[in-house]
PDB file of N, CA and C in Angstrom:
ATOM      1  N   UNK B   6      31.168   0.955  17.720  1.00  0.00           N
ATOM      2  CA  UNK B   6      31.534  -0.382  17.963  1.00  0.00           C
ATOM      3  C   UNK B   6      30.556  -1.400  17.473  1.00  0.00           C
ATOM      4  N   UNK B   7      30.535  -2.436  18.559  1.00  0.00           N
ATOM      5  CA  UNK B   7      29.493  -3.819  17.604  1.00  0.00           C
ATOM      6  C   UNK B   7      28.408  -3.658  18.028  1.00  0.00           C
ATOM      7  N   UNK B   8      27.660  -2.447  18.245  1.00  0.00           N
ATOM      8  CA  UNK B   8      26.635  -2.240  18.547  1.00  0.00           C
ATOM      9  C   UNK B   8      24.916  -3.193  17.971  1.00  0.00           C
ATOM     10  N   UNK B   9      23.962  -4.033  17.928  1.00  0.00           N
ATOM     11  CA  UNK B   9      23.465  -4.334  17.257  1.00  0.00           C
ATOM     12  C   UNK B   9      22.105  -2.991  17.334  1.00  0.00           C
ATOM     13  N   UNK B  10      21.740  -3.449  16.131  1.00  0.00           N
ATOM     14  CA  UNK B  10      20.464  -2.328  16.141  1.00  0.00           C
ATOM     15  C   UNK B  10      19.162  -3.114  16.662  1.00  0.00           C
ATOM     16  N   UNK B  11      18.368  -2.679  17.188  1.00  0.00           N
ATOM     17  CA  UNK B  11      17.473  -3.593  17.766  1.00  0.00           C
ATOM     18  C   UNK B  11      15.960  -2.511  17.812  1.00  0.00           C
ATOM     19  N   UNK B  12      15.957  -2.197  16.748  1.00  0.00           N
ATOM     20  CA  UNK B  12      15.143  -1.123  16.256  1.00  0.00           C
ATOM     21  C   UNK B  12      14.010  -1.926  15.131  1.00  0.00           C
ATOM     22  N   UNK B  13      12.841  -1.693  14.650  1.00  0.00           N
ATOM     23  CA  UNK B  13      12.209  -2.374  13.744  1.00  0.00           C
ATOM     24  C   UNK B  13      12.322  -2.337  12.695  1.00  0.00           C
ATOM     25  N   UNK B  14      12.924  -1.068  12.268  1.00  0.00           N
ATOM     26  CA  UNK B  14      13.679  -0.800  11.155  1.00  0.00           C
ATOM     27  C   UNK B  14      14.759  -0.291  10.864  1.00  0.00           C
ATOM     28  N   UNK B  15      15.530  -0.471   9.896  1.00  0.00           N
ATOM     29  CA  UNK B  15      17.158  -0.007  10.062  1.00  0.00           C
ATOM     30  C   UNK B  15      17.048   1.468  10.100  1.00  0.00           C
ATOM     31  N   UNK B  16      17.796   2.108  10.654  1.00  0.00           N
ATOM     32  CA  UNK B  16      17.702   3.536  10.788  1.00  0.00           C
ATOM     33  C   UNK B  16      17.733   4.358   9.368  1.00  0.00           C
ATOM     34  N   UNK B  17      18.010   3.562   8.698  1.00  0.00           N
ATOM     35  CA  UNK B  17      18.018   4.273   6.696  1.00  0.00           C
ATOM     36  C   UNK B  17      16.603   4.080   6.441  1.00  0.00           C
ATOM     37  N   UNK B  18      15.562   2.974   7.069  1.00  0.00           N
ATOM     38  CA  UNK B  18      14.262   2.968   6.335  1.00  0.00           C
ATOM     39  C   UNK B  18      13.380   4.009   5.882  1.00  0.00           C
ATOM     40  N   UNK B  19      13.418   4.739   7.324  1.00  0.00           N
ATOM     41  CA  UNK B  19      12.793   6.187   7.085  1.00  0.00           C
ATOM     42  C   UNK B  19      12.838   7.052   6.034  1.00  0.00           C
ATOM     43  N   UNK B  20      14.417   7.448   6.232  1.00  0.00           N
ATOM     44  CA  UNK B  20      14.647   8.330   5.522  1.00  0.00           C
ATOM     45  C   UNK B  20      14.699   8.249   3.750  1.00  0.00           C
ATOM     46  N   UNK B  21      15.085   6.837   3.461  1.00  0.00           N
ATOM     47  CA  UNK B  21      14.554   6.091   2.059  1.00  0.00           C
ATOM     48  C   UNK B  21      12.949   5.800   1.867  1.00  0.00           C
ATOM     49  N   UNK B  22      12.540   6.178   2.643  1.00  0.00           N
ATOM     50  CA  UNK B  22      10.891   5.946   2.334  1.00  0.00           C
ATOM     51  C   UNK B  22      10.354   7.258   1.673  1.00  0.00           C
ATOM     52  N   UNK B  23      11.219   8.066   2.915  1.00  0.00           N
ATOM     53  CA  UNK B  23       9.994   9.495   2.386  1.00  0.00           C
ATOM     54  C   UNK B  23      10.624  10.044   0.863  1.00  0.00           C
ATOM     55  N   UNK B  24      12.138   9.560   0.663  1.00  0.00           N
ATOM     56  CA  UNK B  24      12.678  10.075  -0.417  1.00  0.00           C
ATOM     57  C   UNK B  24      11.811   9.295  -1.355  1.00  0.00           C
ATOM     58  N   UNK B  25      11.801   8.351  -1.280  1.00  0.00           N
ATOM     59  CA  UNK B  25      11.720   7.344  -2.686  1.00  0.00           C
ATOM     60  C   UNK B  25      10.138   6.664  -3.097  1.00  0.00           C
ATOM     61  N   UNK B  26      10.141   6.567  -2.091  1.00  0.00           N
ATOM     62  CA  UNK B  26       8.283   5.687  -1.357  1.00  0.00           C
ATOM     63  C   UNK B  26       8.280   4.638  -1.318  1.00  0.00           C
ATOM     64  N   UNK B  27       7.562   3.791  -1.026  1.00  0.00           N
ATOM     65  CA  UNK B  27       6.913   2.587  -0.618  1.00  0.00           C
ATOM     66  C   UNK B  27       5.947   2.097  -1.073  1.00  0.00           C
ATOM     67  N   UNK B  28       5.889   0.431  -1.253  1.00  0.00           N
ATOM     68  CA  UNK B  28       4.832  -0.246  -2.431  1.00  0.00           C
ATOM     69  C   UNK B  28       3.977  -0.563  -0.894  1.00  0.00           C
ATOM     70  N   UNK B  29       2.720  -0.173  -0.785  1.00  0.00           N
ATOM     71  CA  UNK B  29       1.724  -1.287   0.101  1.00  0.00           C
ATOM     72  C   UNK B  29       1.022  -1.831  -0.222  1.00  0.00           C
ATOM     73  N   UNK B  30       0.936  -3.468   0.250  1.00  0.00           N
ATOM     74  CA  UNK B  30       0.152  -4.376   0.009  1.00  0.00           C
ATOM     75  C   UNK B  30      -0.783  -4.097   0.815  1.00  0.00           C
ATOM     76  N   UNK B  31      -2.399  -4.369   0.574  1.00  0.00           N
ATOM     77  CA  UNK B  31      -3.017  -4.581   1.463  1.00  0.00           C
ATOM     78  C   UNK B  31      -4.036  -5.840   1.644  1.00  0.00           C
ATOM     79  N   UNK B  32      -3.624  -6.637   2.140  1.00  0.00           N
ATOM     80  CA  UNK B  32      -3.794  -7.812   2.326  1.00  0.00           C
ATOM     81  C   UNK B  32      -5.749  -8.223   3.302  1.00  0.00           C
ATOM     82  N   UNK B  33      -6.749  -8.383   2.840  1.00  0.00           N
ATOM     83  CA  UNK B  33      -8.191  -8.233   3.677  1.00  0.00           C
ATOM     84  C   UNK B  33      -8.185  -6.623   3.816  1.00  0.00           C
ATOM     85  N   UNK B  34      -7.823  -5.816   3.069  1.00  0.00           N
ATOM     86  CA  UNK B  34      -7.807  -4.598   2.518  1.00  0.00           C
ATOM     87  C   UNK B  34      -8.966  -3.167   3.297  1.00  0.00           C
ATOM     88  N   UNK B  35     -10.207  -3.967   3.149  1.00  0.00           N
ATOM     89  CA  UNK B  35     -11.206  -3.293   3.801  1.00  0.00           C
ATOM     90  C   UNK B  35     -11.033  -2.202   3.103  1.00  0.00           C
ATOM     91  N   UNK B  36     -11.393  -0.701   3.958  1.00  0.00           N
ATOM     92  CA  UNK B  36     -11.597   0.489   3.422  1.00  0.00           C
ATOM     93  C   UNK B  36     -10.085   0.828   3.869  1.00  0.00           C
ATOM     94  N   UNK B  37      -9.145   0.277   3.456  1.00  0.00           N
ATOM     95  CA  UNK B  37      -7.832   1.297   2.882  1.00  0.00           C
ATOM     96  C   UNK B  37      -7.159   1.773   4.224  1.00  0.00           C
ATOM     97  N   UNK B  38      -7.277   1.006   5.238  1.00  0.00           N
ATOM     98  CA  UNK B  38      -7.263   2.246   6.543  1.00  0.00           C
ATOM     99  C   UNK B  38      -5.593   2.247   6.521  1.00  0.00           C
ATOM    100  N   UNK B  39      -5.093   1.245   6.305  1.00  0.00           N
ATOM    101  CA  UNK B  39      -3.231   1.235   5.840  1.00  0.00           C
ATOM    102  C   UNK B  39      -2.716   1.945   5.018  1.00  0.00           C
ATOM    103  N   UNK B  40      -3.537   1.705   4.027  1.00  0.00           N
ATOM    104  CA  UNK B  40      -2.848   3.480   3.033  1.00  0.00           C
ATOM    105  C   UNK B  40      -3.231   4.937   3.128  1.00  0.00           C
ATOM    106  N   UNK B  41      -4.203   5.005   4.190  1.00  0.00           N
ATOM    107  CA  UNK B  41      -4.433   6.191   4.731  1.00  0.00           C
ATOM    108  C   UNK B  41      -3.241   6.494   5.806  1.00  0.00           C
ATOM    109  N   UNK B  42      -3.411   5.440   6.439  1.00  0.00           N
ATOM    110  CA  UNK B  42      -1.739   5.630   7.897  1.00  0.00           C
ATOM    111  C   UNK B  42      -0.374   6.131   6.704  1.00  0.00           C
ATOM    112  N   UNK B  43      -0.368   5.279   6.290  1.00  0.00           N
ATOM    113  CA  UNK B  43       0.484   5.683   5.409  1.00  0.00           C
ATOM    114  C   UNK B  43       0.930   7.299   4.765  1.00  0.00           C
ATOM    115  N   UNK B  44       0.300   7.435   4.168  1.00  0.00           N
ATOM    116  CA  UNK B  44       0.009   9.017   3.494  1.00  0.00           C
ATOM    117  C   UNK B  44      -0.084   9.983   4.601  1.00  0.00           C
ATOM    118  N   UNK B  45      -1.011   9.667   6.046  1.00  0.00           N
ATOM    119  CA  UNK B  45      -1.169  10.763   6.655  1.00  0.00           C
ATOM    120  C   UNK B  45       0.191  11.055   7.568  1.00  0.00           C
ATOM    121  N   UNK B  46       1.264   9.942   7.336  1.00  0.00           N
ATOM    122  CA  UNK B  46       2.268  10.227   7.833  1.00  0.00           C
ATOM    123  C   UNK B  46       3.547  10.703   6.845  1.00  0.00           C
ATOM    124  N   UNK B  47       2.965  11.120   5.621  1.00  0.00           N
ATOM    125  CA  UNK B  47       3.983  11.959   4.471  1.00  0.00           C
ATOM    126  C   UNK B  47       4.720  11.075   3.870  1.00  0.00           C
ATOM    127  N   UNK B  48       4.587   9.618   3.821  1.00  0.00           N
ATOM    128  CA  UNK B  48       5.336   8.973   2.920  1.00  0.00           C
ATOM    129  C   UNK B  48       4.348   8.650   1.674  1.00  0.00           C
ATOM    130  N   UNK B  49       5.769   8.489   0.534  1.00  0.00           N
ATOM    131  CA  UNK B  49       4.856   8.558  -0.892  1.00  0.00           C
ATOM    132  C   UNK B  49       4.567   7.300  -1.121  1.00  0.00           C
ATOM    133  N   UNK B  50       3.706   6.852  -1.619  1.00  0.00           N
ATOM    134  CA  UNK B  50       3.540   5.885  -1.968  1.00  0.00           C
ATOM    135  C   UNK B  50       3.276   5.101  -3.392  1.00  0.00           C
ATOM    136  N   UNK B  51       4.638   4.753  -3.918  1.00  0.00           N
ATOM    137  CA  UNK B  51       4.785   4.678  -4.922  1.00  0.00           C
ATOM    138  C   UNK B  51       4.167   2.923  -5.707  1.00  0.00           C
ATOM    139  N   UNK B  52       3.291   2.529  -4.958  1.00  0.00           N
ATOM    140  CA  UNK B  52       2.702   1.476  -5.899  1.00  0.00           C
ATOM    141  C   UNK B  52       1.650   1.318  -4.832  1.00  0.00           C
ATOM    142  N   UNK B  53       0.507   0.845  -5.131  1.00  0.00           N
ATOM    143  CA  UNK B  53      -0.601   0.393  -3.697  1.00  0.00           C
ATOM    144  C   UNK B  53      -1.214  -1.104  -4.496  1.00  0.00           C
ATOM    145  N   UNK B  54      -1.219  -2.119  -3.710  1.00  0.00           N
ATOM    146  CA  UNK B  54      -2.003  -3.384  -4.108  1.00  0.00           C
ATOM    147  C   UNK B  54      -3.442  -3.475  -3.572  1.00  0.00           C
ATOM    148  N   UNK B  55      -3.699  -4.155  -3.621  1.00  0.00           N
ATOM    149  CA  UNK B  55      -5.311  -4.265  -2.714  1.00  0.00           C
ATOM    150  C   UNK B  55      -5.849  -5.525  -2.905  1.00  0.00           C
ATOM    151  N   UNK B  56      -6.472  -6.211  -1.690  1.00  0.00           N
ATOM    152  CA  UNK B  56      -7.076  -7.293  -1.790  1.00  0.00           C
ATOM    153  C   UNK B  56      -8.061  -7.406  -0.726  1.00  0.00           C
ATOM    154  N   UNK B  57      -9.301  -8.072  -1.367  1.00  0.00           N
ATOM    155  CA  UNK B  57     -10.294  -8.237  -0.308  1.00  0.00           C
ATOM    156  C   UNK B  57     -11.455  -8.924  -1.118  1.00  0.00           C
ATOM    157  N   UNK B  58     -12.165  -9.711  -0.699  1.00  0.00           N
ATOM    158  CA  UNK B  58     -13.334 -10.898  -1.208  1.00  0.00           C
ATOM    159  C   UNK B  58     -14.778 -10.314  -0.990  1.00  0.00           C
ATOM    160  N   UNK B  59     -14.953  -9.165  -0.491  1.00  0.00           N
ATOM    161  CA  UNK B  59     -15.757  -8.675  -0.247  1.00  0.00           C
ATOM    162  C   UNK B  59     -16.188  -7.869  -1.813  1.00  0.00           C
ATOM    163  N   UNK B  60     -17.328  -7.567  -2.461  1.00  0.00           N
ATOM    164  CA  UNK B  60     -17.290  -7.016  -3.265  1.00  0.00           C
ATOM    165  C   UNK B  60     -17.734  -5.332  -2.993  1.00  0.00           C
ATOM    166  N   UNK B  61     -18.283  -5.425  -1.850  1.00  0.00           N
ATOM    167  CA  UNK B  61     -18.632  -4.253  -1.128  1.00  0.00           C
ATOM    168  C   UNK B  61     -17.320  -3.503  -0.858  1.00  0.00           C
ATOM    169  N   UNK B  62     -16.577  -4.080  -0.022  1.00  0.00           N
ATOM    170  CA  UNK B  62     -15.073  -3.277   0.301  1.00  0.00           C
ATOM    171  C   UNK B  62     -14.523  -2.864  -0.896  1.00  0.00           C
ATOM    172  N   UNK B  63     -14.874  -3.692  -1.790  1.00  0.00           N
ATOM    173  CA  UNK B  63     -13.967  -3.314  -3.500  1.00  0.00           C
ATOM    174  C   UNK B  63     -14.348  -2.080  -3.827  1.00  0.00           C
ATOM    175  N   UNK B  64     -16.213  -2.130  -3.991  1.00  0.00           N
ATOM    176  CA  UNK B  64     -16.379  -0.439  -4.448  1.00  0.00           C
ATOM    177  C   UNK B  64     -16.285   0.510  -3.546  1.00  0.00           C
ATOM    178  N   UNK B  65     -16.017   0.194  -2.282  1.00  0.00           N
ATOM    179  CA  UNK B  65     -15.493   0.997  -1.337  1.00  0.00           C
ATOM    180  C   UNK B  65     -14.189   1.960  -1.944  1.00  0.00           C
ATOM    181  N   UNK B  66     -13.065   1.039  -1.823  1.00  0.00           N
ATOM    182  CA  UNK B  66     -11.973   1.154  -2.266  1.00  0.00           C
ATOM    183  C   UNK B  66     -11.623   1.900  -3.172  1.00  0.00           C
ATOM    184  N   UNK B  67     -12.563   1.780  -4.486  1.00  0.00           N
ATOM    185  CA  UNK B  67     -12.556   2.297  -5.268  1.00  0.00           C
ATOM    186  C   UNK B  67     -12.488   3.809  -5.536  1.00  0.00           C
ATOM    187  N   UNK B  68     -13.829   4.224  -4.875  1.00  0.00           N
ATOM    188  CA  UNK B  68     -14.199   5.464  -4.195  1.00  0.00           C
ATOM    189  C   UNK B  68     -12.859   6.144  -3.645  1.00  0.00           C
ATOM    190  N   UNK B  69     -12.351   5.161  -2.752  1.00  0.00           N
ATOM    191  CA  UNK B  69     -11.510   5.900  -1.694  1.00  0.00           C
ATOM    192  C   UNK B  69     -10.334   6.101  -2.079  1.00  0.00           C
ATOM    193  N   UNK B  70      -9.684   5.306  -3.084  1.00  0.00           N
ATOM    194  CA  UNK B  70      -8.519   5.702  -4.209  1.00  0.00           C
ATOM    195  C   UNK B  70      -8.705   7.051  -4.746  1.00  0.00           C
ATOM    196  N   UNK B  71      -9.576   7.363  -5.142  1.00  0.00           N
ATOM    197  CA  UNK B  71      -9.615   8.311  -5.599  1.00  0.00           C
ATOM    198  C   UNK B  71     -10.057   9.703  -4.883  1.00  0.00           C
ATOM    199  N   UNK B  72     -10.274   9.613  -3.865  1.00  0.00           N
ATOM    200  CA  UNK B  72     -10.755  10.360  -2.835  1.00  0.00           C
ATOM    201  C   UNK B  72      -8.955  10.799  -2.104  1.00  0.00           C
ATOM    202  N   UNK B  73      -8.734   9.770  -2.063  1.00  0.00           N
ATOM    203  CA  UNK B  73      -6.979   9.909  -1.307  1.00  0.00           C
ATOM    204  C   UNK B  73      -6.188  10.650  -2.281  1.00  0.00           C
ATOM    205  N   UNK B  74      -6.343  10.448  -3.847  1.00  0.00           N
ATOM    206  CA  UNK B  74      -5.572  10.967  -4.528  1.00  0.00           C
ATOM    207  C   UNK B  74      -5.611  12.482  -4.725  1.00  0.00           C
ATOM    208  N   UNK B  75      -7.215  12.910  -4.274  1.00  0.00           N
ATOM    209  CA  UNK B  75      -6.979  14.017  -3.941  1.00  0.00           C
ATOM    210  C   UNK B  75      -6.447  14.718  -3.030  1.00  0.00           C
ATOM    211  N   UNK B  76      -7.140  13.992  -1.932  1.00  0.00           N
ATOM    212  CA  UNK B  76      -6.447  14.358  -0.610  1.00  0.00           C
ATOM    213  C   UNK B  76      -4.757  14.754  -0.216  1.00  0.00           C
ATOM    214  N   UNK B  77      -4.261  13.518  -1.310  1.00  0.00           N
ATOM    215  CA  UNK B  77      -2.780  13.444  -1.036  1.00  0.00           C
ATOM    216  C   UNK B  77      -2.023  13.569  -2.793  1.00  0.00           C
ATOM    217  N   UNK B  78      -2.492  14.466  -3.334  1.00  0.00           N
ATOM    218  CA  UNK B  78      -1.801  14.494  -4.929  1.00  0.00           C
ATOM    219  C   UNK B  78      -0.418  14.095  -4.973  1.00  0.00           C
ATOM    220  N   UNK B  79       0.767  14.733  -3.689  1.00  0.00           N
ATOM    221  CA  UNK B  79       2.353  14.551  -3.712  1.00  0.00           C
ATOM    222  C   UNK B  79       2.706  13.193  -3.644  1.00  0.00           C
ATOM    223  N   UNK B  80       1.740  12.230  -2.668  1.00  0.00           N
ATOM    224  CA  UNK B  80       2.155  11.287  -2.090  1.00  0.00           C
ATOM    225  C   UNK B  80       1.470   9.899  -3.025  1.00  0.00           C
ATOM    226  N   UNK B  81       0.448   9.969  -3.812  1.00  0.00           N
ATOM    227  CA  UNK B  81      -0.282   9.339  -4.229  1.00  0.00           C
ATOM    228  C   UNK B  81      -0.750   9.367  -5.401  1.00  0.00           C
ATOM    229  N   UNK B  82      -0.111   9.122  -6.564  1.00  0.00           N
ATOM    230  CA  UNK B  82      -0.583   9.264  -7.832  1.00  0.00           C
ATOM    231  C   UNK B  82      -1.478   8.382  -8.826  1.00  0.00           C
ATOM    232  N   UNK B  83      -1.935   8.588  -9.751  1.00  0.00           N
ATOM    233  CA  UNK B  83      -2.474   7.847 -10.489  1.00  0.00           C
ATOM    234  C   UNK B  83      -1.806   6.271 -10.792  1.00  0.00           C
ATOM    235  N   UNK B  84      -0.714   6.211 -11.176  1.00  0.00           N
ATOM    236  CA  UNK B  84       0.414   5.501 -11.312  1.00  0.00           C
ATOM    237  C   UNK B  84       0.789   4.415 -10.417  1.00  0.00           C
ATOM    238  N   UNK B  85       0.564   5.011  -9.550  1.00  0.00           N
ATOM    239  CA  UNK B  85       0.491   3.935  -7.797  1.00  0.00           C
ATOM    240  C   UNK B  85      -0.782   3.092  -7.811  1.00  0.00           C
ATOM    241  N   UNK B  86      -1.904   3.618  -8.198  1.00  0.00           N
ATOM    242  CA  UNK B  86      -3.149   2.943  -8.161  1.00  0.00           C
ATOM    243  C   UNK B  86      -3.525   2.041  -9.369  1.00  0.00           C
ATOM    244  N   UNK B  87      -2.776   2.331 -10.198  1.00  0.00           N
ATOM    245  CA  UNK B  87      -3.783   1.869 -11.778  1.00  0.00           C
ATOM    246  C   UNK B  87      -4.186   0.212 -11.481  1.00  0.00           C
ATOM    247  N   UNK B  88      -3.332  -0.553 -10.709  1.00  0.00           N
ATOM    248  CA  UNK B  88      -3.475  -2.028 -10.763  1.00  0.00           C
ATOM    249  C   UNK B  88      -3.819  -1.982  -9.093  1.00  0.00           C
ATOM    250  N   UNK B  89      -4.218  -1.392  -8.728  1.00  0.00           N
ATOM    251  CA  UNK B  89      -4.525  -1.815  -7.162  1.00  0.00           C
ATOM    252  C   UNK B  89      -5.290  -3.043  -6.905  1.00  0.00           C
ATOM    253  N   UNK B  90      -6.719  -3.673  -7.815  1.00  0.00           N
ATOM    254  CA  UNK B  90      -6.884  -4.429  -7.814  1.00  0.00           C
ATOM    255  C   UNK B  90      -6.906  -5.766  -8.745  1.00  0.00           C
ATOM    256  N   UNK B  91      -5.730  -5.652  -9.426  1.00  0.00           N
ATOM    257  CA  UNK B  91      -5.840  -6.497 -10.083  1.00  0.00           C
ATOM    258  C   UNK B  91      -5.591  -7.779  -9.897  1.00  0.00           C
ATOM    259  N   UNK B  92      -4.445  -8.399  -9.273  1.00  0.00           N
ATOM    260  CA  UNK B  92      -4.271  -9.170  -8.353  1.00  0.00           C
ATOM    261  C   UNK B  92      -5.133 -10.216  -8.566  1.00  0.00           C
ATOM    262  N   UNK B  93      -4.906 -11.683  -8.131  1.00  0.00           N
ATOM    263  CA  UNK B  93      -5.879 -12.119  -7.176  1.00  0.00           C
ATOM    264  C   UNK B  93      -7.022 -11.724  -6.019  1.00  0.00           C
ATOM    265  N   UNK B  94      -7.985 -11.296  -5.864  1.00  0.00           N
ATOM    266  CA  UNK B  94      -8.910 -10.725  -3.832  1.00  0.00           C
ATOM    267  C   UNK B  94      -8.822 -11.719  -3.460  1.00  0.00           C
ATOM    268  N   UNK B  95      -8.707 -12.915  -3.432  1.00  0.00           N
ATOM    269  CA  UNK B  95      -8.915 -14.133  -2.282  1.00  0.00           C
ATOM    270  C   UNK B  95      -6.875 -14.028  -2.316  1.00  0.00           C
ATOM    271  N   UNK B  96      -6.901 -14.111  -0.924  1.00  0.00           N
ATOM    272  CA  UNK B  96      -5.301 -13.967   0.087  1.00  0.00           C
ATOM    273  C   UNK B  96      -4.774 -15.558  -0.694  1.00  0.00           C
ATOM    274  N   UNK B  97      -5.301 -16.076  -0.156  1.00  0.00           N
ATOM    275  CA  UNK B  97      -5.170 -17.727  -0.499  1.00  0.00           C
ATOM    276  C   UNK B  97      -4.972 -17.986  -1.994  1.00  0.00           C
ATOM    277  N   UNK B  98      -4.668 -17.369  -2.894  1.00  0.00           N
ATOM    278  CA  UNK B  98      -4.354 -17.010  -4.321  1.00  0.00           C
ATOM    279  C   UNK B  98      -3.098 -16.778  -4.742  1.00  0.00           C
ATOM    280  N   UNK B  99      -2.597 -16.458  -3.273  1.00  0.00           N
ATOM    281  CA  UNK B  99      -1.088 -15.358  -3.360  1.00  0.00           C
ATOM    282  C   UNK B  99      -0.081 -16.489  -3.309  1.00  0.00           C
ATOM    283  N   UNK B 100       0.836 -16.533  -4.525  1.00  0.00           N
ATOM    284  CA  UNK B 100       1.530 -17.614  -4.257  1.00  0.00           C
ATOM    285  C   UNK B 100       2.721 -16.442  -4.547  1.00  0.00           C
ATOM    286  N   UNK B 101       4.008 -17.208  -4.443  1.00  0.00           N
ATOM    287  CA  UNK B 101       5.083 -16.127  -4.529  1.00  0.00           C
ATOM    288  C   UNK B 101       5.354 -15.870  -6.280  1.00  0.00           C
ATOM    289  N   UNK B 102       4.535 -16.989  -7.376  1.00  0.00           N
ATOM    290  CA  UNK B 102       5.190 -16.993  -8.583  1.00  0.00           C
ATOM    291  C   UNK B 102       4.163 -15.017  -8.696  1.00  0.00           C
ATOM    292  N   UNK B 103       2.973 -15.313  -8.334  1.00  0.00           N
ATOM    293  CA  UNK B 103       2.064 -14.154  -8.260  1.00  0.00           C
ATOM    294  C   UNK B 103       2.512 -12.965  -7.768  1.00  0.00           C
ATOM    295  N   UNK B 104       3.089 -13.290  -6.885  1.00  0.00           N
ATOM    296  CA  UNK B 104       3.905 -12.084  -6.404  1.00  0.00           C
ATOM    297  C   UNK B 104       4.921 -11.025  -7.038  1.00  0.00           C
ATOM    298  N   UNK B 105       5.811 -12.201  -7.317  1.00  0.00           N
ATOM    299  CA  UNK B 105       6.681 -11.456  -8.120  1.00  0.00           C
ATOM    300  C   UNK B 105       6.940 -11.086  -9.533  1.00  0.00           C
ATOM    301  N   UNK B 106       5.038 -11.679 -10.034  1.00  0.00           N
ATOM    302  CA  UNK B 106       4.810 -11.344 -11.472  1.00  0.00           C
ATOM    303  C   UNK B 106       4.199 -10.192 -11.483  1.00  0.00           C
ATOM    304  N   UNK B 107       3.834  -9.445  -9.994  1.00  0.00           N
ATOM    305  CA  UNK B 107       3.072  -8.201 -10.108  1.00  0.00           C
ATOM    306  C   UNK B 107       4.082  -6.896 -10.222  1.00  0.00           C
TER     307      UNK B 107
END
């Protein structure tokens, strides 16, 4: 019937995630701890962004891209990462023309 769903995500999200994957932004980025949740819960992740003003967190990041890609070869490929930071790092950069030129 007219049931509404009142769930956070439509009940298809799931199951289209783990098939297909998911782009994450990470927005004050830090050490990645969102694309680790991510992965350690088996979804692929088929593009990763990254942002952060810190130049420390950057070579963090760096490190840890590639550390994950081992960790997670199925879920996390080269391909997903190549532009992680290319972007704008300052948040306040992000306009939507930026967005949807990435």
């Amino acid at each position: 019937g007219g049931d509404v769903d009142t769930t956070c995500c439509a009940r298809t999200f799931f199951p289209w995630a783990y098939k297909t994957g998911v782009v994450v932004f990470e927005p004050f980025g830090g050490l990645g701890a969102g694309l680790e949740m991510v992965l350690r819960q088996g979804v692929r992740v088929s593009r990763y962004l990254y942002t952060d003003v810190s130049p420390t967190a950057r070579s963090v990041i760096a490190y840890r891209l590639a550390a994950l890609q081992q960790r997670y070869p199925q879920l996390l490929d080269a391909a997903a990462v190549q532009d992680a930071l290319a972007g704008p790092q300052d948040v306040y950069q992000y306009t939507e023309d930026v967005i949807f030129s990435m």
